[in-house]
Coordinates of C-alpha atoms and ligand atoms in Angstrom, one line a residue:
Chain A
M76 CA 57.9 -55.8 72.6
N77 CA 61.1 -54.5 71.2
Y78 CA 59.8 -51.7 69.1
T79 CA 62.2 -48.7 69.2
L80 CA 60.6 -45.3 68.8
D81 CA 62.2 -43.3 66.0
F82 CA 60.9 -39.8 65.5
T83 CA 63.5 -38.8 62.9
P84 CA 61.0 -39.0 60.0
V85 CA 58.5 -36.9 62.0
I86 CA 61.2 -34.3 62.8
N87 CA 62.5 -34.2 59.2
G88 CA 58.9 -34.0 58.0
L89 CA 57.9 -31.3 60.5
P90 CA 58.0 -28.4 58.0
S91 CA 55.7 -30.2 55.6
L92 CA 53.4 -31.4 58.4
L93 CA 53.0 -27.9 59.8
A94 CA 52.4 -26.5 56.4
A95 CA 49.8 -29.3 55.9
C96 CA 48.1 -28.1 59.2
L97 CA 47.6 -24.8 57.5
G98 CA 46.1 -26.7 54.6
T99 CA 43.7 -28.5 57.0
L100 CA 42.7 -25.2 58.6
G101 CA 42.1 -23.7 55.2
L102 CA 39.8 -26.6 54.3
A103 CA 38.1 -26.2 57.6
V104 CA 37.5 -22.5 57.5
G105 CA 36.5 -22.6 53.9
G106 CA 34.1 -25.4 54.7
M107 CA 32.6 -23.5 57.7
V108 CA 32.1 -20.3 55.7
L109 CA 30.2 -22.2 53.0
A110 CA 28.3 -24.2 55.6
I111 CA 27.1 -21.0 57.3
I112 CA 26.0 -19.6 54.0
I113 CA 24.2 -22.8 53.1
G114 CA 22.8 -23.1 56.7
I115 CA 21.3 -19.6 56.8
G116 CA 20.2 -19.7 53.2
G117 CA 18.7 -23.1 53.7
V118 CA 16.8 -22.0 56.8
I119 CA 15.2 -19.1 54.8
L120 CA 14.3 -21.4 51.9
R121 CA 13.1 -24.1 54.3
D122 CA 10.2 -21.7 55.1
S123 CA 9.7 -20.4 51.6
P124 CA 6.1 -19.9 50.5
I125 CA 6.9 -22.0 47.5
R126 CA 6.3 -25.6 48.3
P127 CA 8.8 -27.2 45.9
V128 CA 11.6 -25.0 47.3
R129 CA 10.8 -26.2 50.9
W130 CA 10.7 -29.7 49.6
L131 CA 14.1 -29.4 47.9
V132 CA 15.7 -28.1 51.1
K133 CA 14.3 -31.0 53.1
A134 CA 15.4 -33.5 50.5
F135 CA 18.9 -32.0 50.5
V136 CA 19.2 -32.3 54.2
E137 CA 17.9 -35.8 54.2
L138 CA 20.3 -36.8 51.4
I139 CA 23.4 -35.4 53.0
R140 CA 22.7 -36.5 56.5
N141 CA 22.0 -40.0 55.6
T142 CA 24.9 -40.8 53.3
P143 CA 28.6 -41.2 54.1
F144 CA 30.8 -38.1 53.7
L145 CA 33.4 -40.2 51.9
V146 CA 30.9 -41.1 49.3
Q147 CA 29.8 -37.5 49.0
I148 CA 33.3 -36.2 48.4
F149 CA 34.0 -38.9 45.8
F150 CA 30.7 -38.2 44.1
I151 CA 31.4 -34.5 43.9
Y152 CA 35.0 -35.1 42.8
F153 CA 34.1 -37.4 40.0
A154 CA 30.6 -36.1 39.1
L155 CA 31.5 -32.4 38.7
P156 CA 33.9 -33.1 35.8
L157 CA 31.0 -34.9 34.1
A158 CA 29.0 -31.7 34.4
G159 CA 31.9 -29.9 32.8
L160 CA 33.3 -28.5 36.0
R161 CA 36.9 -29.6 36.6
L162 CA 38.2 -28.5 40.1
D163 CA 41.3 -29.3 42.0
P164 CA 41.0 -31.6 45.0
T165 CA 41.3 -28.8 47.5
P166 CA 38.4 -26.6 46.2
T167 CA 36.4 -29.8 45.7
A168 CA 37.1 -30.7 49.3
I169 CA 36.0 -27.3 50.5
I170 CA 32.7 -27.6 48.5
A171 CA 32.1 -31.1 49.9
L172 CA 32.8 -30.0 53.5
G173 CA 30.6 -26.9 53.0
I174 CA 27.7 -28.9 51.6
N175 CA 28.0 -31.5 54.3
G176 CA 28.3 -29.1 57.1
G177 CA 25.6 -26.9 55.6
A178 CA 23.0 -29.7 55.8
Y179 CA 23.7 -30.1 59.5
A180 CA 23.8 -26.3 59.9
I181 CA 20.4 -25.9 58.4
E182 CA 18.9 -28.2 61.0
I183 CA 20.8 -26.6 63.9
I184 CA 20.1 -23.0 62.9
R185 CA 16.5 -23.8 62.2
G186 CA 16.2 -25.0 65.8
G187 CA 17.6 -21.6 66.9
V188 CA 15.2 -19.7 64.8
Q189 CA 12.2 -21.7 66.2
S190 CA 13.3 -20.9 69.7
I191 CA 12.8 -17.2 69.1
S192 CA 9.4 -16.1 70.3
K193 CA 6.7 -15.1 67.9
G194 CA 6.5 -11.9 69.8
Q195 CA 9.9 -10.8 68.5
V196 CA 8.8 -11.2 64.9
E197 CA 5.5 -9.4 65.6
A198 CA 7.2 -6.5 67.3
G199 CA 9.4 -6.2 64.2
L200 CA 6.5 -6.4 61.8
A201 CA 4.4 -3.9 63.9
L202 CA 7.3 -1.4 63.6
G203 CA 7.0 -1.6 59.8
L204 CA 10.0 -3.8 59.1
H205 CA 9.7 -6.4 56.3
K206 CA 9.8 -10.1 56.9
S207 CA 13.3 -10.3 55.5
Q208 CA 14.5 -7.4 57.7
V209 CA 12.9 -9.0 60.7
F210 CA 14.8 -12.2 60.0
R211 CA 18.1 -10.5 59.4
L212 CA 18.0 -7.8 62.1
I213 CA 15.9 -9.3 64.9
V214 CA 15.7 -13.1 64.7
L215 CA 19.1 -14.2 63.4
K216 CA 21.5 -13.0 66.1
P217 CA 19.5 -14.4 69.1
A218 CA 18.9 -17.6 67.1
L219 CA 22.6 -18.1 66.5
R220 CA 23.3 -17.3 70.1
A221 CA 20.9 -20.0 71.2
I222 CA 22.5 -22.7 69.1
Y223 CA 26.1 -21.5 69.2
P224 CA 27.4 -24.4 71.2
S225 CA 25.9 -27.0 68.8
L226 CA 27.0 -25.1 65.8
T227 CA 30.6 -24.8 67.0
S228 CA 30.8 -28.5 67.9
Q229 CA 29.5 -29.3 64.5
F230 CA 32.3 -27.1 63.1
I231 CA 34.9 -29.0 65.1
L232 CA 33.5 -32.2 63.7
L233 CA 33.8 -30.6 60.2
T234 CA 37.4 -29.7 61.0
L235 CA 38.2 -33.3 61.9
T236 CA 36.3 -34.5 58.8
T237 CA 38.8 -32.7 56.6
S238 CA 41.0 -35.8 57.0
V239 CA 38.6 -37.7 54.8
A240 CA 39.7 -35.3 52.0
S241 CA 42.9 -37.3 51.9
A242 CA 40.9 -39.8 49.8
I243 CA 40.9 -37.4 46.9
A244 CA 44.5 -36.2 47.7
A245 CA 43.5 -32.7 48.8
Y246 CA 46.3 -30.8 50.5
E247 CA 45.8 -31.4 54.2
L248 CA 47.5 -33.0 57.2
T249 CA 46.4 -36.6 56.8
S250 CA 47.4 -37.0 53.2
V251 CA 50.9 -35.5 54.0
A252 CA 51.2 -37.8 57.0
Q253 CA 50.3 -40.8 54.8
R254 CA 53.1 -39.9 52.5
I255 CA 55.7 -39.6 55.3
E256 CA 54.4 -42.8 56.8
S257 CA 54.7 -44.8 53.6
D258 CA 58.2 -43.5 53.0
S259 CA 59.4 -44.3 56.5
F260 CA 57.1 -47.0 57.8
R261 CA 57.1 -45.1 61.1
S262 CA 53.3 -45.4 61.5
F263 CA 53.0 -45.0 65.2
E264 CA 55.3 -42.0 65.4
V265 CA 53.7 -40.2 62.4
Y266 CA 50.1 -40.8 63.4
G267 CA 51.0 -40.0 67.1
A268 CA 52.3 -36.6 66.0
V269 CA 49.3 -36.0 63.7
T270 CA 46.9 -36.9 66.4
L271 CA 48.5 -34.2 68.6
F272 CA 48.3 -31.7 65.7
Y273 CA 44.6 -32.3 65.3
L274 CA 44.1 -31.9 69.0
V275 CA 45.9 -28.6 69.0
M276 CA 44.0 -27.3 66.0
S277 CA 40.7 -28.2 67.6
W278 CA 41.7 -26.3 70.7
L279 CA 42.8 -23.4 68.7
L280 CA 39.5 -23.3 66.9
M281 CA 37.5 -23.7 70.1
S282 CA 39.3 -20.7 71.6
I283 CA 38.6 -18.6 68.5
F284 CA 34.9 -19.7 68.7
G285 CA 35.0 -18.6 72.4
L286 CA 36.4 -15.2 71.4
I287 CA 33.7 -14.7 68.7
Q288 CA 31.1 -15.6 71.3
S289 CA 32.3 -13.1 73.8
R290 CA 32.6 -10.5 71.1
Y291 CA 29.2 -10.9 69.3
F292 CA 26.9 -13.0 71.5
S293 CA 27.6 -11.8 75.0
Y294 CA 24.7 -9.4 75.4
P295 CA 23.0 -10.0 78.7
V296 CA 19.8 -12.2 78.9
K297 CA 17.5 -13.0 81.7
Chain B
M115 CA 4.8 15.6 68.2
T116 CA 1.9 17.7 66.9
S117 CA -1.1 17.9 69.1
L118 CA -4.2 16.3 67.6
E119 CA -6.4 17.4 70.4
H120 CA -8.0 20.4 68.7
A121 CA -8.9 18.7 65.4
S122 CA -12.6 19.0 64.9
P123 CA -14.1 15.5 65.1
A124 CA -17.3 16.3 63.2
T125 CA -15.6 17.3 60.0
E126 CA -12.9 14.8 59.6
T127 CA -12.7 11.2 58.5
P128 CA -12.1 8.9 61.4
M129 CA -8.5 7.7 62.0
I130 CA -9.6 4.0 62.2
V131 CA -12.6 2.5 60.7
M132 CA -13.6 -1.2 61.0
E133 CA -16.7 -2.2 59.0
H134 CA -18.4 -5.6 59.4
V135 CA -15.1 -7.4 60.3
D136 CA -15.3 -11.1 60.7
K137 CA -12.4 -13.3 61.6
W138 CA -11.9 -17.0 62.0
Y139 CA -9.0 -19.0 63.3
G140 CA -9.7 -22.1 61.2
E141 CA -13.2 -23.2 62.3
F142 CA -13.3 -20.9 65.3
K143 CA -15.0 -17.6 64.8
A144 CA -13.0 -15.0 66.8
L145 CA -14.6 -11.8 65.7
T146 CA -18.2 -11.2 64.6
D147 CA -19.3 -8.2 62.7
I148 CA -17.0 -5.7 64.3
N149 CA -17.9 -2.1 63.6
L150 CA -15.8 0.7 65.1
A151 CA -14.8 4.2 64.2
V152 CA -12.1 6.0 66.1
R153 CA -11.6 9.7 65.7
A154 CA -8.2 11.3 65.7
G155 CA -7.2 12.0 69.3
E156 CA -9.8 9.6 70.7
K157 CA -8.9 7.2 73.5
I158 CA -10.7 3.9 73.5
V159 CA -10.4 1.3 76.3
L160 CA -11.2 -2.2 75.2
C161 CA -12.1 -4.7 77.9
G162 CA -13.8 -8.1 78.2
P163 CA -13.3 -11.6 79.5
S164 CA -10.3 -13.7 78.5
G165 CA -10.7 -15.1 75.0
S166 CA -13.3 -12.5 74.0
G167 CA -11.2 -11.3 71.0
K168 CA -9.7 -8.1 72.3
S169 CA -6.2 -8.9 71.1
T170 CA -7.5 -10.3 67.9
L171 CA -9.4 -7.0 67.2
I172 CA -6.4 -4.7 67.7
R173 CA -4.1 -7.0 65.9
C174 CA -6.3 -6.9 62.8
I175 CA -5.8 -3.1 62.7
N176 CA -2.0 -3.4 61.9
H177 CA -2.5 -6.7 60.1
L178 CA -0.7 -8.9 62.5
E179 CA -3.9 -11.0 62.0
I180 CA -5.7 -11.4 58.7
Y181 CA -9.5 -11.2 58.7
Q182 CA -11.8 -12.9 56.3
K183 CA -14.7 -10.4 55.9
G184 CA -15.2 -6.7 56.2
A185 CA -12.9 -3.7 55.8
I186 CA -10.4 -1.8 57.9
R187 CA -9.2 1.6 57.0
V188 CA -6.5 3.5 58.8
E189 CA -6.0 7.2 57.9
G190 CA -8.1 6.5 54.8
I191 CA -5.8 3.6 53.7
T192 CA -7.7 0.5 53.1
L193 CA -5.8 -2.4 54.5
G194 CA -4.9 -5.2 52.1
S195 CA -6.0 -3.4 48.9
D196 CA -2.4 -3.9 47.9
P197 CA 0.7 -5.2 49.8
G198 CA 2.1 -1.7 50.2
T199 CA -0.9 -0.7 52.3
I200 CA 0.2 -3.0 55.1
D201 CA 3.6 -1.3 55.4
A202 CA 2.0 2.1 55.1
V203 CA -0.5 1.3 57.9
R204 CA 2.2 -0.2 60.2
R205 CA 4.3 2.9 59.9
E206 CA 1.3 4.9 61.2
V207 CA 0.3 2.5 63.9
G208 CA 2.5 1.8 67.0
M209 CA 1.9 -1.3 69.1
V210 CA 2.8 -2.1 72.7
F211 CA 2.7 -5.7 73.8
Q212 CA 2.0 -7.4 77.1
N213 CA 5.5 -9.0 77.1
F214 CA 7.3 -5.9 75.9
N215 CA 9.0 -7.8 73.1
L216 CA 12.2 -5.6 73.2
F217 CA 15.0 -7.0 71.1
P218 CA 17.4 -8.6 73.6
H219 CA 20.5 -8.2 71.4
L220 CA 20.1 -4.5 71.0
T221 CA 20.6 -1.7 73.5
V222 CA 17.7 0.4 74.5
L223 CA 18.8 3.1 72.1
E224 CA 19.3 0.6 69.2
N225 CA 15.9 -0.9 69.9
C226 CA 14.5 2.6 69.3
T227 CA 16.5 3.5 66.2
L228 CA 16.3 0.2 64.3
A229 CA 12.9 0.6 62.7
P230 CA 13.2 4.4 61.9
M231 CA 16.5 3.7 60.2
R232 CA 15.5 0.6 58.4
S233 CA 11.9 1.3 57.7
L234 CA 11.8 5.1 57.4
R235 CA 15.4 5.4 56.1
M236 CA 16.1 8.0 58.7
S237 CA 19.8 8.9 59.2
K238 CA 21.4 7.4 62.3
A239 CA 22.0 10.9 63.8
K240 CA 18.4 11.8 63.3
A241 CA 17.1 8.5 64.6
E242 CA 19.2 8.7 67.7
A243 CA 18.2 12.3 68.4
T244 CA 14.5 11.2 68.1
A245 CA 15.1 8.2 70.3
R246 CA 16.8 10.2 73.0
R247 CA 14.0 12.7 73.0
L248 CA 11.4 10.0 73.4
L249 CA 13.4 8.0 75.9
D250 CA 13.6 11.2 77.9
R251 CA 9.9 11.6 77.6
V252 CA 9.3 8.2 79.1
K253 CA 11.9 9.1 81.7
I254 CA 14.4 6.4 80.9
L255 CA 17.1 8.3 78.9
E256 CA 19.8 7.4 81.5
Q257 CA 19.3 3.7 80.5
A258 CA 19.9 4.2 76.8
E259 CA 23.0 2.2 76.6
K260 CA 21.7 -0.8 78.6
Y261 CA 20.3 -4.0 77.2
P262 CA 16.7 -5.0 77.9
A263 CA 17.6 -7.8 80.2
Q264 CA 19.2 -5.2 82.5
L265 CA 16.0 -3.3 83.0
S266 CA 12.9 -3.9 85.2
G267 CA 9.6 -4.8 83.6
G268 CA 8.3 -1.4 84.0
Q269 CA 11.3 0.2 82.5
Q270 CA 11.2 -2.3 79.6
Q271 CA 7.6 -1.4 78.9
R272 CA 8.4 2.3 78.9
V273 CA 11.2 1.6 76.4
A274 CA 8.7 -0.3 74.3
I275 CA 6.4 2.7 74.3
A276 CA 9.3 5.0 73.3
R277 CA 10.3 2.5 70.6
A278 CA 6.9 2.6 69.1
L279 CA 6.7 6.4 69.3
C280 CA 10.0 6.7 67.5
M281 CA 8.2 5.8 64.3
G282 CA 6.0 8.9 64.7
P283 CA 2.8 6.9 64.7
K284 CA -0.7 8.6 64.6
V285 CA -2.3 5.7 66.5
M286 CA -1.0 3.6 69.4
L287 CA -2.4 0.2 70.2
F288 CA -1.8 -1.3 73.6
D289 CA -2.4 -4.9 74.4
E290 CA -2.6 -5.4 78.2
P291 CA 0.6 -3.4 78.6
T292 CA 0.6 -3.7 82.4
S293 CA -0.6 -7.3 82.8
A294 CA 2.9 -8.8 82.9
L295 CA 4.2 -6.3 85.4
D296 CA 4.8 -6.6 89.1
P297 CA 2.2 -4.5 90.9
E298 CA 4.6 -1.8 91.9
M299 CA 5.6 -1.1 88.3
V300 CA 2.1 -0.7 86.9
K301 CA 1.8 2.9 87.9
E302 CA 5.0 4.1 86.0
V303 CA 3.6 2.6 82.8
L304 CA 0.1 3.9 83.3
D305 CA 1.5 7.4 84.0
T306 CA 3.4 7.2 80.7
M307 CA 0.2 6.3 78.9
V308 CA -1.8 9.0 80.6
A309 CA 0.8 11.5 79.5
L310 CA 0.6 10.3 76.0
A311 CA -3.1 10.5 76.1
E312 CA -2.9 14.1 77.3
E313 CA -0.7 15.0 74.4
G314 CA -3.5 14.0 72.1
M315 CA -2.4 10.6 70.8
T316 CA -5.1 8.4 69.3
M317 CA -5.1 5.3 71.5
I318 CA -6.8 1.9 71.7
C319 CA -5.9 0.2 74.9
V320 CA -6.8 -3.3 75.9
T321 CA -6.6 -3.1 79.6
H322 CA -8.4 -4.0 82.8
E323 CA -7.0 -1.0 84.6
M324 CA -10.4 0.6 85.3
G325 CA -8.8 3.6 87.0
F326 CA -7.0 4.3 83.8
A327 CA -10.2 3.9 81.8
R328 CA -12.0 6.4 84.0
Q329 CA -9.2 8.9 83.7
V330 CA -8.5 8.9 80.0
A331 CA -11.0 6.9 78.0
D332 CA -13.5 8.8 75.8
R333 CA -15.2 5.5 75.3
V334 CA -15.1 2.1 76.9
I335 CA -15.9 -0.9 74.7
F336 CA -16.9 -4.2 76.2
M337 CA -16.4 -7.3 74.2
A338 CA -17.6 -10.9 74.7
S339 CA -17.4 -13.9 72.5
G340 CA -15.9 -12.0 69.6
E341 CA -18.6 -9.3 69.5
I342 CA -18.8 -5.7 70.7
V343 CA -21.5 -5.9 73.4
E344 CA -21.5 -2.4 74.7
E345 CA -19.8 0.9 74.3
A346 CA -20.2 4.0 76.4
P347 CA -18.3 6.9 77.9
P348 CA -16.6 5.7 81.1
E349 CA -19.1 7.6 83.4
V350 CA -22.0 5.7 81.9
F351 CA -20.1 2.5 81.4
F352 CA -19.2 2.1 85.0
S353 CA -22.2 3.5 86.7
N354 CA -24.9 2.4 84.4
P355 CA -24.0 -0.5 82.1
S356 CA -27.0 -1.7 80.1
H357 CA -26.1 -5.3 79.4
E358 CA -26.2 -8.2 81.8
R359 CA -22.8 -9.5 80.6
T360 CA -21.2 -6.1 81.2
K361 CA -22.6 -6.0 84.7
K362 CA -21.3 -9.4 85.5
F363 CA -17.9 -8.6 84.0
L364 CA -17.7 -5.3 85.9
G365 CA -18.7 -7.1 89.1
E366 CA -15.9 -9.6 88.7
I367 CA -13.2 -7.1 87.6
L368 CA -14.0 -4.4 90.3
H369 CA -14.2 -7.1 92.9
R370 CA -10.7 -8.3 92.0
H371 CA -9.1 -4.9 92.1
Ligands
ATP618 N1 -3.6 -18.2 66.7 C1 -4.8 -18.6 67.1 N2 -5.3 -19.8 66.6 C2 -6.5 -20.3 67.1 N3 -7.2 -19.6 68.0 C3 -6.8 -18.5 68.4 C4 -5.6 -17.9 68.1 N4 -5.4 -16.8 68.7 C5 -6.5 -16.6 69.5 N5 -7.3 -17.6 69.3 C6 -8.6 -17.8 70.0 O1 -9.4 -16.6 69.6 C7 -10.1 -16.2 70.8 C8 -9.8 -14.7 71.0 O2 -8.5 -14.6 71.4 P1 -7.8 -13.3 71.9 O3 -6.4 -13.5 72.1 O4 -8.2 -12.2 70.9 O5 -8.6 -13.0 73.2 P2 -8.4 -11.8 74.3 O6 -9.7 -11.2 74.5 O7 -7.3 -11.0 73.9 O8 -8.1 -12.7 75.6 P3 -7.0 -12.4 76.8 O9 -7.7 -11.5 77.7 O10 -6.8 -13.8 77.4 O11 -5.8 -11.9 76.2 C9 -9.8 -17.1 71.9 O12 -10.8 -18.0 72.1 C10 -8.5 -17.7 71.5 O13 -8.4 -19.0 72.0
MG619 MG1 -5.3 -10.7 74.7

């Protein structure tokens, strides 16, 4: 092996790689916010008294969890314009990530909600609170606490999945790396550096999740 | 708290009326022809073997359980005649559960202010003042900022009583409030209930604490297989029960204690 490492393209490309990291984090955070909204909304609708609504949520979860994300993001990217909605790659990627993450979040959060005892709900109802208040004020927080580790690892996965958005040329780390790599042919160095960047971003997000946990979910339990 | 003690029972409509109530869980008939009228200020102790329908009966009163036949009126409001009646009744009826059911993510104070603020639209200041007054009454004010998991069972149950009282209920329902407690904590909860009874609260208590029944009950009701078998003032109920099943039940329960 007489491969000589040459990090010059990486060093020269560093400003654009770091900027692209922010692009990746933007996609990730945007996707997570949407996923949380879809997740909580989906859990509520999943137990709707209206049967077709419940059925739709189930079908949505099945569809998303049993098809590849790459196909989903292409579908959204190319199908939305047919429906008259033309979006840039980056918002499209956020929507796709949110929809994908949301389907998983529905199942995860639902597990948390089911772990809350019926007695909690009954205590809320007996105090004159409405069903929706009971969910929002009594069930939701302990439910999220119960599944917080699963939800956050799903969100780390979502963050790493942002690289798939390079397929529609959304602004994020992998697509910028691809450009630098194809200009310099320094694949090993470029993807080595990018791997490290992803690792650092995952760690960063995990420590933020940890802070959120200690701030909001640290009430004592038995 | 206004005292209800001196209201004249003869002239007023009962606080709770159950008429010919039947309830099924699917195929299983849990209540059969329940008829019960509870006057304002009256204290009822409900007892009977496990599975006899005691919980089901009191849970019908605040519509935690639906029933298929008969009628229930609380303070003249007929349950279920329109959806608003359920809310109206629940605001008048407090309930205390065997397992406390305090909200783990809220402090003791927040447990007490949640429903008054959200259901009665009380201001935070007023809700907190009420909560502190009632926490003081159940002798647990110093724990107001703690979380439920940091309290003993007896303390949690006293908080649960205060939480229910914060809604200003006219009736309190207790479902075996001391059954989940360690023996040394039973007394503090029973003392709280006795004090509440002495203040004139209308109460229906499912309990096997026969000492409590003798001390505060105006009537003891014995249920078996979903029916009211016997009801009598405690003096009569304990010394001279008329039904065979009551005698058998009392034999078992008094033997155990
Ligand atoms: N949700 C339910 N579905 C089906 N059956 C039920 C349900 N809840 C209660 N039952 C049945 O109804 C009967 C009455 O139950 P209930 O809980 O009212 O009894 P209880 O007198 O309170 O008993 P315990 O002393 O054990 O608390 C029991 O046979 C019970 O198995
Ligand atoms: Mg019971």
